[in-house]
Short mmCIF file of C-alpha atoms in Angstrom, two decimals:
data_model
loop_
_atom_site.label_atom_id
_atom_site.label_comp_id
_atom_site.label_asym_id
_atom_site.label_seq_id
_atom_site.Cartn_x
_atom_site.Cartn_y
_atom_site.Cartn_z
CA UNK T 1 86.11 111.51 70.58
CA UNK T 2 88.89 110.74 73.00
CA UNK T 3 92.39 109.73 71.39
CA UNK T 4 92.96 107.20 74.15
CA UNK T 5 89.61 105.53 73.14
CA UNK T 6 90.44 105.06 69.47
CA UNK T 7 93.60 104.13 70.24
CA UNK T 8 92.24 101.44 72.63
CA UNK T 9 90.08 100.06 70.12
CA UNK T 10 91.29 97.05 68.14
CA UNK T 11 92.53 97.43 64.70
CA UNK T 12 90.15 96.65 61.80
CA UNK T 13 91.19 97.23 57.96
CA UNK T 14 87.61 98.58 57.25
CA UNK T 15 86.27 101.58 59.21
CA UNK T 16 83.52 102.72 56.63
CA UNK T 17 83.98 106.09 54.43
CA UNK T 18 86.28 108.77 55.74
CA UNK T 19 86.93 112.09 54.79
CA UNK T 20 83.62 112.74 52.96
CA UNK T 21 82.75 115.95 51.59
CA UNK T 22 80.92 118.52 53.80
CA UNK T 23 77.96 120.10 52.62
CA UNK T 24 76.38 123.43 53.65
CA UNK T 25 72.90 124.37 52.85
CA UNK T 26 72.77 128.16 51.82
CA UNK T 27 71.54 130.41 54.50
CA UNK T 28 68.08 130.93 53.07
CA UNK T 29 67.59 127.08 52.49
CA UNK T 30 69.05 126.56 56.03
CA UNK T 31 66.54 128.81 57.48
CA UNK T 32 63.59 127.58 55.81
CA UNK T 33 64.75 123.88 56.67
CA UNK T 34 65.09 125.18 60.39
CA UNK T 35 61.82 126.28 60.61
CA UNK T 36 60.50 123.10 59.31
CA UNK T 37 62.46 121.35 61.73
CA UNK T 38 60.91 123.56 64.35
CA UNK T 39 57.23 122.92 63.20
CA UNK T 40 57.87 119.00 63.43
CA UNK T 41 59.14 119.13 66.94
CA UNK T 42 56.31 121.69 67.77
CA UNK T 43 53.84 118.98 66.53
CA UNK T 44 55.54 115.76 67.96
CA UNK T 45 53.99 113.63 70.58
CA UNK T 46 57.21 111.09 70.82
CA UNK T 47 60.59 112.85 69.68
CA UNK T 48 63.45 110.65 69.88
CA UNK T 49 67.07 111.99 69.32
CA UNK T 50 69.98 110.08 67.81
CA UNK T 51 73.05 111.20 68.11
CA UNK T 52 76.70 111.02 66.96
CA UNK T 53 80.20 112.32 67.33
CA UNK T 54 79.43 115.37 65.27
CA UNK T 55 77.28 116.86 68.15
CA UNK T 56 80.66 116.99 70.29
CA UNK T 57 83.03 118.33 68.28
CA UNK T 58 82.35 121.80 69.41
CA UNK T 59 83.23 120.57 72.80
CA UNK T 60 86.86 120.03 71.68
CA UNK T 61 86.51 116.33 70.78
CA UNK T 62 87.53 115.09 67.56
CA UNK T 63 85.02 113.18 65.46
CA UNK T 64 86.27 110.28 63.29
CA UNK T 65 85.34 110.44 59.74
CA UNK T 66 84.93 114.23 59.11
CA UNK T 67 87.65 115.90 56.88
CA UNK T 68 89.91 116.12 60.32
CA UNK T 69 88.52 113.21 61.72
CA UNK T 70 90.66 110.51 63.44
CA UNK T 71 90.35 107.93 60.78
CA UNK T 72 90.70 110.17 58.15
CA UNK T 73 93.77 111.64 59.10
CA UNK T 74 94.90 107.97 60.14
CA UNK T 75 94.12 106.79 56.67
CA UNK T 76 95.98 109.84 55.19
CA UNK T 77 99.06 109.17 57.29
CA UNK T 78 98.97 112.49 59.05
CA UNK T 79 98.92 113.69 62.56
CA UNK T 80 95.88 112.96 64.90
CA UNK T 81 93.99 115.87 65.94
CA UNK T 82 94.67 117.43 69.26
CA UNK T 83 91.87 117.92 71.75
CA UNK T 84 91.26 121.75 73.05
CA UNK T 85 90.45 120.13 76.29
CA UNK T 86 91.56 117.07 78.49
CA UNK T 87 88.70 114.63 77.71
CA UNK T 88 87.50 114.39 81.35
CA UNK T 89 86.91 118.65 81.11
CA UNK T 90 85.03 118.29 77.73
CA UNK T 91 81.52 120.07 78.68
CA UNK T 92 78.34 119.49 76.94
CA UNK T 93 77.62 121.66 73.64
CA UNK T 94 74.65 124.07 72.79
CA UNK T 95 73.10 120.99 71.58
CA UNK T 96 73.36 118.79 74.37
CA UNK T 97 71.91 121.50 76.73
CA UNK T 98 68.99 122.25 74.34
CA UNK T 99 68.09 118.59 74.40
CA UNK T 100 68.10 118.98 78.53
CA UNK T 101 65.66 121.78 78.00
CA UNK T 102 63.57 119.97 75.59
CA UNK T 103 63.30 116.73 77.96
CA UNK T 104 62.23 119.19 80.67
CA UNK T 105 59.64 120.69 78.52
CA UNK T 106 58.19 117.17 77.96
CA UNK T 107 59.06 117.13 74.27
CA UNK T 108 61.81 114.95 74.14
CA UNK T 109 61.17 111.43 75.21
CA UNK T 110 64.34 109.63 74.81
CA UNK T 111 67.99 109.94 73.72
CA UNK T 112 69.98 107.29 71.75
CA UNK T 113 73.56 107.88 71.60
CA UNK T 114 76.63 106.28 69.90
CA UNK T 115 78.98 108.50 71.71
CA UNK T 116 81.17 107.32 74.66
CA UNK T 117 82.03 110.70 75.93
CA UNK T 118 79.26 110.63 78.53
CA UNK T 119 78.15 114.42 78.04
CA UNK T 120 74.60 113.31 77.70
CA UNK T 121 74.48 112.15 81.37
CA UNK T 122 76.76 115.08 82.40
CA UNK T 123 74.32 117.34 80.97
CA UNK T 124 71.33 116.52 82.80
CA UNK T 125 69.61 114.04 80.69
CA UNK T 126 67.98 111.47 82.78
CA UNK T 127 69.69 108.01 82.88
CA UNK T 128 66.26 106.13 82.22
CA UNK T 129 65.66 108.39 79.32
CA UNK T 130 69.21 107.40 77.57
CA UNK T 131 70.62 104.58 75.96
CA UNK T 132 74.38 104.59 75.39
CA UNK T 133 74.50 101.91 72.58
CA UNK T 134 78.59 102.14 72.86
CA UNK T 135 78.87 102.54 76.23
CA UNK T 136 80.46 105.43 78.26
CA UNK T 137 84.23 106.24 78.87
CA UNK T 138 83.35 107.57 82.34
CA UNK T 139 81.23 104.66 83.70
CA UNK T 140 81.97 101.19 85.20
CA UNK T 141 79.25 98.39 85.93
CA UNK T 142 78.77 95.69 88.06
CA UNK T 143 78.41 92.39 86.39
CA UNK T 144 76.74 90.79 89.51
CA UNK T 145 74.43 93.29 90.67
CA UNK T 146 73.76 95.67 88.09
CA UNK T 147 75.17 98.87 89.78
CA UNK T 148 76.53 101.71 87.73
CA UNK T 149 79.34 104.14 88.79
CA UNK T 150 79.73 107.33 86.71
CA UNK T 151 83.28 108.72 87.47
CA UNK T 152 84.96 112.11 87.10
CA UNK T 153 88.06 110.18 85.39
CA UNK T 154 88.12 107.83 81.95
CA UNK T 155 88.01 104.52 82.80
CA UNK T 156 91.57 102.78 81.94
CA UNK T 157 90.04 100.09 79.70
CA UNK T 158 87.65 99.34 76.93
CA UNK T 159 86.08 95.97 75.80
CA UNK T 160 83.74 95.24 78.77
CA UNK T 161 87.16 94.21 80.84
CA UNK T 162 87.61 94.26 84.73
CA UNK T 163 88.82 97.40 86.31
CA UNK T 164 90.77 97.78 89.26
CA UNK T 165 87.61 98.80 91.36
CA UNK T 166 84.97 96.64 93.07
CA UNK T 167 81.11 97.25 93.40
CA UNK T 168 80.49 99.36 96.76
CA UNK T 169 76.80 98.04 97.20
CA UNK T 170 76.65 96.04 100.43
CA UNK T 171 76.84 92.46 100.30
CA UNK T 172 78.31 92.66 96.81
CA UNK T 173 81.89 93.74 96.31
CA UNK T 174 82.22 92.23 92.58
CA UNK T 175 85.02 93.39 90.23
CA UNK T 176 83.82 96.20 88.30
CA UNK T 177 84.12 96.26 84.41
CA UNK T 178 84.12 99.24 82.00
CA UNK T 179 80.93 99.68 79.47
CA UNK T 180 82.72 100.63 76.15
CA UNK T 181 82.47 98.31 73.48
CA UNK T 182 85.21 97.15 71.16
CA UNK T 183 84.62 96.23 67.58
CA UNK T 184 83.56 92.88 68.28
CA UNK T 185 81.35 93.01 71.21
CA UNK T 186 77.71 92.60 71.29
CA UNK T 187 75.65 95.45 71.98
CA UNK T 188 73.97 96.00 75.54
CA UNK T 189 70.78 94.27 75.48
CA UNK T 190 69.01 96.66 77.90
CA UNK T 191 70.03 99.58 76.07
CA UNK T 192 69.08 98.20 72.58
CA UNK T 193 65.62 97.10 73.64
CA UNK T 194 65.06 100.59 74.97
CA UNK T 195 66.29 102.29 71.87
CA UNK T 196 64.20 99.93 69.63
CA UNK T 197 60.91 100.48 71.55
CA UNK T 198 61.09 104.41 71.49
CA UNK T 199 62.22 104.18 67.72
CA UNK T 200 58.87 102.20 67.08
CA UNK T 201 56.90 104.79 69.08
CA UNK T 202 58.65 107.70 67.57
CA UNK T 203 56.74 110.01 65.35
CA UNK T 204 59.97 111.91 64.82
CA UNK T 205 63.71 110.29 65.11
CA UNK T 206 66.14 113.21 64.90
CA UNK T 207 69.48 112.35 63.99
CA UNK T 208 72.14 114.45 64.78
CA UNK T 209 75.78 114.84 63.92
CA UNK T 210 75.95 110.90 62.71
CA UNK T 211 77.24 109.65 59.55
CA UNK T 212 74.81 106.50 60.17
CA UNK T 213 77.34 104.16 58.95
CA UNK T 214 77.64 101.86 62.10
CA UNK T 215 75.60 98.99 62.13
CA UNK T 216 72.97 97.60 63.51
CA UNK T 217 72.95 101.34 65.21
CA UNK T 218 72.48 103.18 62.17
CA UNK T 219 69.17 100.98 61.40
CA UNK T 220 67.21 102.20 64.60
CA UNK T 221 65.79 105.27 63.25
CA UNK T 222 64.24 103.27 60.37
CA UNK T 223 62.22 101.72 62.79
CA UNK T 224 59.95 104.69 63.24
CA UNK T 225 58.75 104.48 59.62
CA UNK T 226 57.05 101.35 60.12
CA UNK T 227 54.57 103.21 62.40
CA UNK T 228 54.27 106.30 60.06
CA UNK T 229 57.06 108.15 61.88
CA UNK T 230 59.34 110.74 60.08
CA UNK T 231 63.37 110.61 60.30
CA UNK T 232 65.10 114.08 60.31
CA UNK T 233 69.07 114.12 59.53
CA UNK T 234 71.13 116.86 60.43
CA UNK T 235 74.99 116.42 59.55
CA UNK T 236 77.43 117.87 57.32
CA UNK T 237 78.21 115.02 55.19
CA UNK T 238 75.42 112.82 53.40
CA UNK T 239 74.64 109.64 54.77
CA UNK T 240 73.16 106.23 53.32
CA UNK T 241 69.50 106.85 55.23
CA UNK T 242 69.20 110.46 53.51
CA UNK T 243 66.86 108.97 51.17
CA UNK T 244 64.71 107.54 53.90
CA UNK T 245 64.71 110.85 55.67
CA UNK T 246 61.62 113.56 55.20
CA UNK T 247 64.26 116.23 56.06
CA UNK T 248 67.94 116.46 55.47
CA UNK T 249 69.74 119.53 56.67
CA UNK T 250 73.24 120.16 55.80
CA UNK T 251 74.43 122.51 58.54
CA UNK T 252 76.38 122.88 61.90
CA UNK T 253 74.40 120.95 64.49
CA UNK T 254 74.57 123.80 67.13
CA UNK T 255 73.64 126.36 64.53
CA UNK T 256 70.54 124.21 63.34
CA UNK T 257 69.72 123.23 67.01
CA UNK T 258 70.09 127.04 68.04
CA UNK T 259 67.63 128.23 65.38
CA UNK T 260 64.93 125.69 66.15
CA UNK T 261 65.17 126.50 70.05
CA UNK T 262 64.82 130.03 68.89
CA UNK T 263 61.67 129.14 66.71
CA UNK T 264 60.17 127.13 69.61
CA UNK T 265 60.82 130.04 72.25
CA UNK T 266 62.92 127.82 74.41
CA UNK T 267 65.83 129.15 76.32
CA UNK T 268 68.89 127.02 76.25
CA UNK T 269 70.04 126.47 79.80
CA UNK T 270 73.78 127.15 81.23
CA UNK T 271 75.60 124.16 82.03
CA UNK T 272 76.98 123.99 85.40
CA UNK T 273 79.50 121.63 86.49
CA UNK T 274 79.83 120.50 89.81
CA UNK T 275 82.91 118.27 91.03
CA UNK T 276 83.03 116.35 94.28
CA UNK T 277 86.13 115.54 96.50
CA UNK T 278 86.75 114.55 99.89
CA UNK T 279 89.01 115.56 102.83
CA UNK T 280 90.18 112.93 105.02
CA UNK T 281 91.86 113.40 108.49
CA UNK T 282 93.43 110.51 110.26
CA UNK T 283 95.16 110.64 113.92
CA UNK T 284 96.48 108.67 116.65
CA UNK T 285 98.09 109.50 119.91
CA UNK T 286 101.77 108.93 120.15
CA UNK T 287 102.99 106.36 122.52
CA UNK T 288 103.85 108.98 125.23
CA UNK T 289 100.37 110.48 124.63
CA UNK T 290 101.97 113.86 124.26
CA UNK T 291 101.69 114.33 120.49
CA UNK T 292 99.17 113.58 117.76
CA UNK T 293 100.34 112.15 114.46
CA UNK T 294 98.05 112.83 111.80
CA UNK T 295 97.50 112.76 108.12
CA UNK T 296 95.52 114.71 105.70
CA UNK T 297 94.50 113.58 102.42
CA UNK T 298 92.66 115.11 99.62
CA UNK T 299 91.08 112.21 97.69
CA UNK T 300 88.66 111.03 95.22
CA UNK T 301 85.16 110.35 96.29
CA UNK T 302 85.52 107.30 93.97
CA UNK T 303 88.21 105.46 96.31
CA UNK T 304 91.63 105.64 97.84
CA UNK T 305 93.38 104.78 94.64
CA UNK T 306 90.99 106.37 92.40
CA UNK T 307 92.50 109.29 90.39
CA UNK T 308 91.50 113.27 91.31
CA UNK T 309 91.97 114.75 87.77
CA UNK T 310 90.69 118.18 88.27
CA UNK T 311 92.95 118.99 91.07
CA UNK T 312 96.50 119.95 90.13
CA UNK T 313 98.01 120.62 93.56
CA UNK T 314 97.03 121.16 96.86
CA UNK T 315 98.81 124.51 99.11
CA UNK T 316 98.61 124.14 102.64
CA UNK T 317 99.19 126.71 105.39
CA UNK T 318 98.30 127.31 108.89
CA UNK T 319 96.46 130.15 110.70
CA UNK T 320 98.19 131.66 113.56
CA UNK T 321 100.77 129.12 113.71
CA UNK T 322 104.01 130.22 112.40
CA UNK T 323 105.77 127.23 113.86
CA UNK T 324 103.74 124.91 111.71
CA UNK T 325 105.68 124.71 108.35
CA UNK T 326 103.51 125.22 105.26
CA UNK T 327 103.21 122.18 102.59
CA UNK T 328 102.88 122.05 98.84
CA UNK T 329 101.60 118.93 97.41
CA UNK T 330 102.06 118.71 93.74
CA UNK T 331 101.57 114.79 93.03
CA UNK T 332 98.71 112.53 94.11
CA UNK T 333 98.36 111.13 96.39
CA UNK T 334 97.75 114.94 98.09
CA UNK T 335 98.68 113.73 101.58
CA UNK T 336 100.32 115.45 104.31
CA UNK T 337 101.69 113.80 107.78
CA UNK T 338 102.63 115.73 110.63
CA UNK T 339 103.12 115.30 114.42
CA UNK T 340 101.54 118.30 116.60
CA UNK T 341 100.90 118.84 120.46
CA UNK T 342 98.09 116.62 121.45
CA UNK T 343 96.10 119.75 123.47
CA UNK T 344 96.44 122.44 120.70
CA UNK T 345 93.55 122.81 118.16
CA UNK T 346 94.66 125.12 114.90
CA UNK T 347 93.43 125.93 111.58
CA UNK T 348 94.34 124.89 107.96
CA UNK T 349 94.10 126.97 104.84
CA UNK T 350 93.65 124.59 101.97
CA UNK T 351 94.24 126.07 98.50
CA UNK T 352 93.04 123.78 96.02
CA UNK T 353 94.69 124.27 92.33
CA UNK T 354 92.61 123.18 89.49
CA UNK T 355 93.84 121.58 86.40
CA UNK T 356 93.28 122.90 82.79
CA UNK T 357 89.74 123.21 81.71
CA UNK T 358 88.31 124.25 84.92
CA UNK T 359 86.77 127.67 84.96
CA UNK T 360 88.33 129.20 87.87
CA UNK T 361 92.28 128.55 88.70
CA UNK T 362 91.79 127.79 92.53
CA UNK T 363 89.61 127.91 95.76
CA UNK T 364 90.73 128.27 99.29
CA UNK T 365 88.96 126.40 102.32
CA UNK T 366 89.50 126.93 105.99
CA UNK T 367 89.78 123.55 107.70
CA UNK T 368 89.41 123.79 111.72
CA UNK T 369 91.56 120.92 113.68
CA UNK T 370 91.02 119.81 117.14
CA UNK T 371 91.17 116.33 116.90
CA UNK T 372 88.13 115.63 118.70
CA UNK T 373 86.42 113.03 116.35
CA UNK T 374 82.55 113.81 116.34
CA UNK T 375 80.37 110.73 116.78
CA UNK T 376 77.63 112.27 114.36
CA UNK T 377 77.76 111.24 110.76
CA UNK T 378 75.71 112.98 108.11
CA UNK T 379 74.44 112.73 104.83
CA UNK T 380 72.93 116.19 103.76
CA UNK T 381 70.37 116.68 101.08
CA UNK T 382 72.67 116.28 98.55
CA UNK T 383 70.05 117.61 95.57
CA UNK T 384 68.93 120.73 97.48
CA UNK T 385 72.59 121.76 98.05
CA UNK T 386 73.74 121.04 94.36
CA UNK T 387 70.87 122.74 93.10
CA UNK T 388 71.69 125.69 95.32
CA UNK T 389 75.25 125.55 94.42
CA UNK T 390 74.06 125.63 90.99
CA UNK T 391 71.83 128.68 91.06
CA UNK T 392 74.26 130.69 92.95
CA UNK T 393 77.08 130.08 90.40
CA UNK T 394 74.71 131.37 87.72
CA UNK T 395 73.52 134.33 89.36
CA UNK T 396 77.32 135.31 90.35
CA UNK T 397 78.37 133.96 86.86
CA UNK T 398 81.79 132.54 88.21
CA UNK T 399 83.26 129.41 89.79
CA UNK T 400 84.51 128.19 93.04
CA UNK T 401 81.37 127.81 95.26
CA UNK T 402 81.55 124.88 97.52
CA UNK T 403 79.74 123.01 100.22
CA UNK T 404 79.92 120.17 102.44
CA UNK T 405 77.32 117.18 101.39
CA UNK T 406 78.37 114.50 103.47
CA UNK T 407 80.60 113.40 106.89
CA UNK T 408 81.65 110.00 107.56
CA UNK T 409 83.48 109.12 110.99
CA UNK T 410 85.27 105.91 111.43
CA UNK T 411 86.63 105.49 114.89
CA UNK T 412 89.11 102.77 114.46
CA UNK T 413 91.55 104.27 113.18
CA UNK T 414 90.06 107.50 114.01
CA UNK T 415 89.28 109.29 110.72
CA UNK T 416 87.03 111.69 109.81
CA UNK T 417 85.77 111.91 105.91
CA UNK T 418 84.31 115.01 104.65
CA UNK T 419 82.92 115.02 101.02
CA UNK T 420 82.56 118.74 99.49
CA UNK T 421 80.91 119.62 96.12
CA UNK T 422 82.49 122.51 94.09
CA UNK T 423 81.59 124.39 91.19
CA UNK T 424 84.17 124.02 88.72
CA UNK T 425 82.81 125.35 85.30
CA UNK T 426 79.80 127.40 84.01
CA UNK T 427 79.02 127.65 80.27
CA UNK T 428 76.18 129.85 79.04
CA UNK T 429 74.39 129.40 75.77
CA UNK T 430 72.03 132.28 75.86
CA UNK T 431 72.47 134.91 73.31
CA UNK T 432 71.04 137.50 75.63
CA UNK T 433 74.49 137.20 77.59
CA UNK T 434 76.48 137.79 74.38
CA UNK T 435 78.30 134.69 74.92
CA UNK T 436 77.50 132.65 72.01
CA UNK T 437 77.37 134.12 68.28
CA UNK T 438 74.04 132.91 66.83
CA UNK T 439 72.62 135.70 65.47
CA UNK T 440 72.72 134.48 61.61
CA UNK T 441 71.95 131.24 60.40
CA UNK T 442 75.07 131.29 57.99
CA UNK T 443 76.66 127.88 58.68
CA UNK T 444 79.47 129.59 60.02
CA UNK T 445 81.76 128.61 62.98
CA UNK T 446 79.97 128.78 66.34
CA UNK T 447 81.84 130.37 69.48
CA UNK T 448 80.54 129.72 73.17
CA UNK T 449 82.44 131.43 76.03
CA UNK T 450 83.05 129.99 79.48
CA UNK T 451 81.97 132.01 82.52
CA UNK T 452 85.58 132.93 83.14
CA UNK T 453 85.50 134.40 79.35
CA UNK T 454 87.84 132.20 77.65
CA UNK T 455 86.78 130.42 74.41
CA UNK T 456 86.47 126.89 72.81
CA UNK T 457 85.95 126.91 69.59
CA UNK T 458 78.56 100.06 67.69
CA UNK T 459 76.13 97.50 68.08
CA UNK T 460 73.00 95.04 68.50
CA UNK T 461 71.77 92.82 71.60
CA UNK T 462 73.39 89.40 71.95
CA UNK T 463 74.20 87.76 68.57
CA UNK T 464 74.71 91.06 66.79
CA UNK T 465 77.99 92.73 66.38
CA UNK T 466 79.17 96.31 65.80
CA UNK T 467 80.18 96.60 62.32
CA UNK T 468 81.88 99.31 60.23
CA UNK T 469 79.56 99.63 57.35
CA UNK T 470 76.08 100.57 56.83
#
C-alpha cells in the first residue's frame, strides 16, 4: 500500500496481528487445490471475489501485516519498505487482469476490495461491479451531486476531507472530497450495501490476499454461507476465517490464479495503460498588432492546477526556424511564453520526457501553429480511439502511441485546448510470450516483464466503524 497513505492514517495502538508466519503448500498439494479451485469457479453461477493487499504486493506495493509489511516493520522499529515504483505508476498484477477476463467471460459477478490503490478500476473492472470499501487514493467525489473523478495522481488527503478542486458538473461546482477512510470513518453505505447483496447471492466468495482481520469488512464473505455458498481463501498467512472456508490455499496469489486460469483455458489479457494530457495554446496581438504574444502550456486534464505526474520534462524546438530559441521545461507548470511575428506560422516539436515507471522514455509530437483559432470544437469517439491505441500497442509491443481525442476552443482569451491520449505502459501476462514465469506451481517468486523488458518483482454502513481486529 502507499506509504503516504499509511502515514496519513490516524495513529491507533492496536492494528491486529502482524508479522504472521507465512505458509506454503507443497507443490503436489498446491496443484490439487488449484484444480479444485478451477472446478469451483467453472461450476459457479455467482462468483464474488474479495481482495486485500496481498494481490498488490507483486505490483511493488508493500502490504501491512506480512513479514515485511508496513505495520510489521513499524512495530519492530525497522525502516519502512520501499516501493519499487511510484504509487501512481503501480500497474495491475496478473491477478487483477485475470479477474478482468473472468468478468468479461461472465463468470465473475462482483469484486469487493479493501485496497485503496485503485488498481481494480485501472485494470478494467467496471465501476458498477466493484465495491471499494475503504476508498480509492485516486478518486474524488462530489458530496452534492455524487459525481466521481478518477485521477492519475494520488489525492492529497484522506479521511473524507475537502480537496483543492471543485465539481465540474454543470450547475454544481461543489468542493470535492477524497474517498479514503480513516480509522473512525464509517464505510460508504452504497458500497457496503452492494457488497452485502452480492455476498448473499454468491455461491463462491473467493478471498485473495487478505488476512481477514479488518472488521466489519472481513465478515462479508460469511454472508454467503447462509444461502449455501462456499468460501475459498488464498493467502500466505492463516486467517480467522479459515475454519469457515471450504478450501484454504497457502500460496502466492498470482501463482494460484495463474494455475486456475490455465485449467479454465482462459487467457490473461495484457494491461495497457493510457494516460491523458492537454496542450493549451493561448495568444493575443500586441498593441501595435505586429506581434503575437503566446503561451504554450502542457497541462493535466484534471485542471490547470492539478499535477501531471507522468511527465518529467518537456523539450521544445522549432522546425525550420533557427531564429526561434529552443526551450527545456523541467518543472511544472510546463509553460513557455514567447512573442513572434504575427503573420508567420511555424511548427513546434514537443518532446515529452516521461517519469519513472513509464514503459518508454519519451515521445515527440509536431504541433503546427498559425494563430488562426478554429471555430470548431470536437469530442471524438473516445472509446473507439482508446481501443485502437490499445490494439496497436499490443500488436507492436511498444508504448508511445498517441492520438487527439478532444479539442476545445475559447474565444476570450483566444485559446485552443487539445486533449491527447498516450500509451505509457504495456504489461503482458501470457506465458506464450515468455514474459511470465509460471511454468510450475512451486510457490516460488513470480516475475512479470514489461513491454520494454524491465522486471518488477475498513468498515460498514453508517453507524459501523472500521476496527483492526476480527
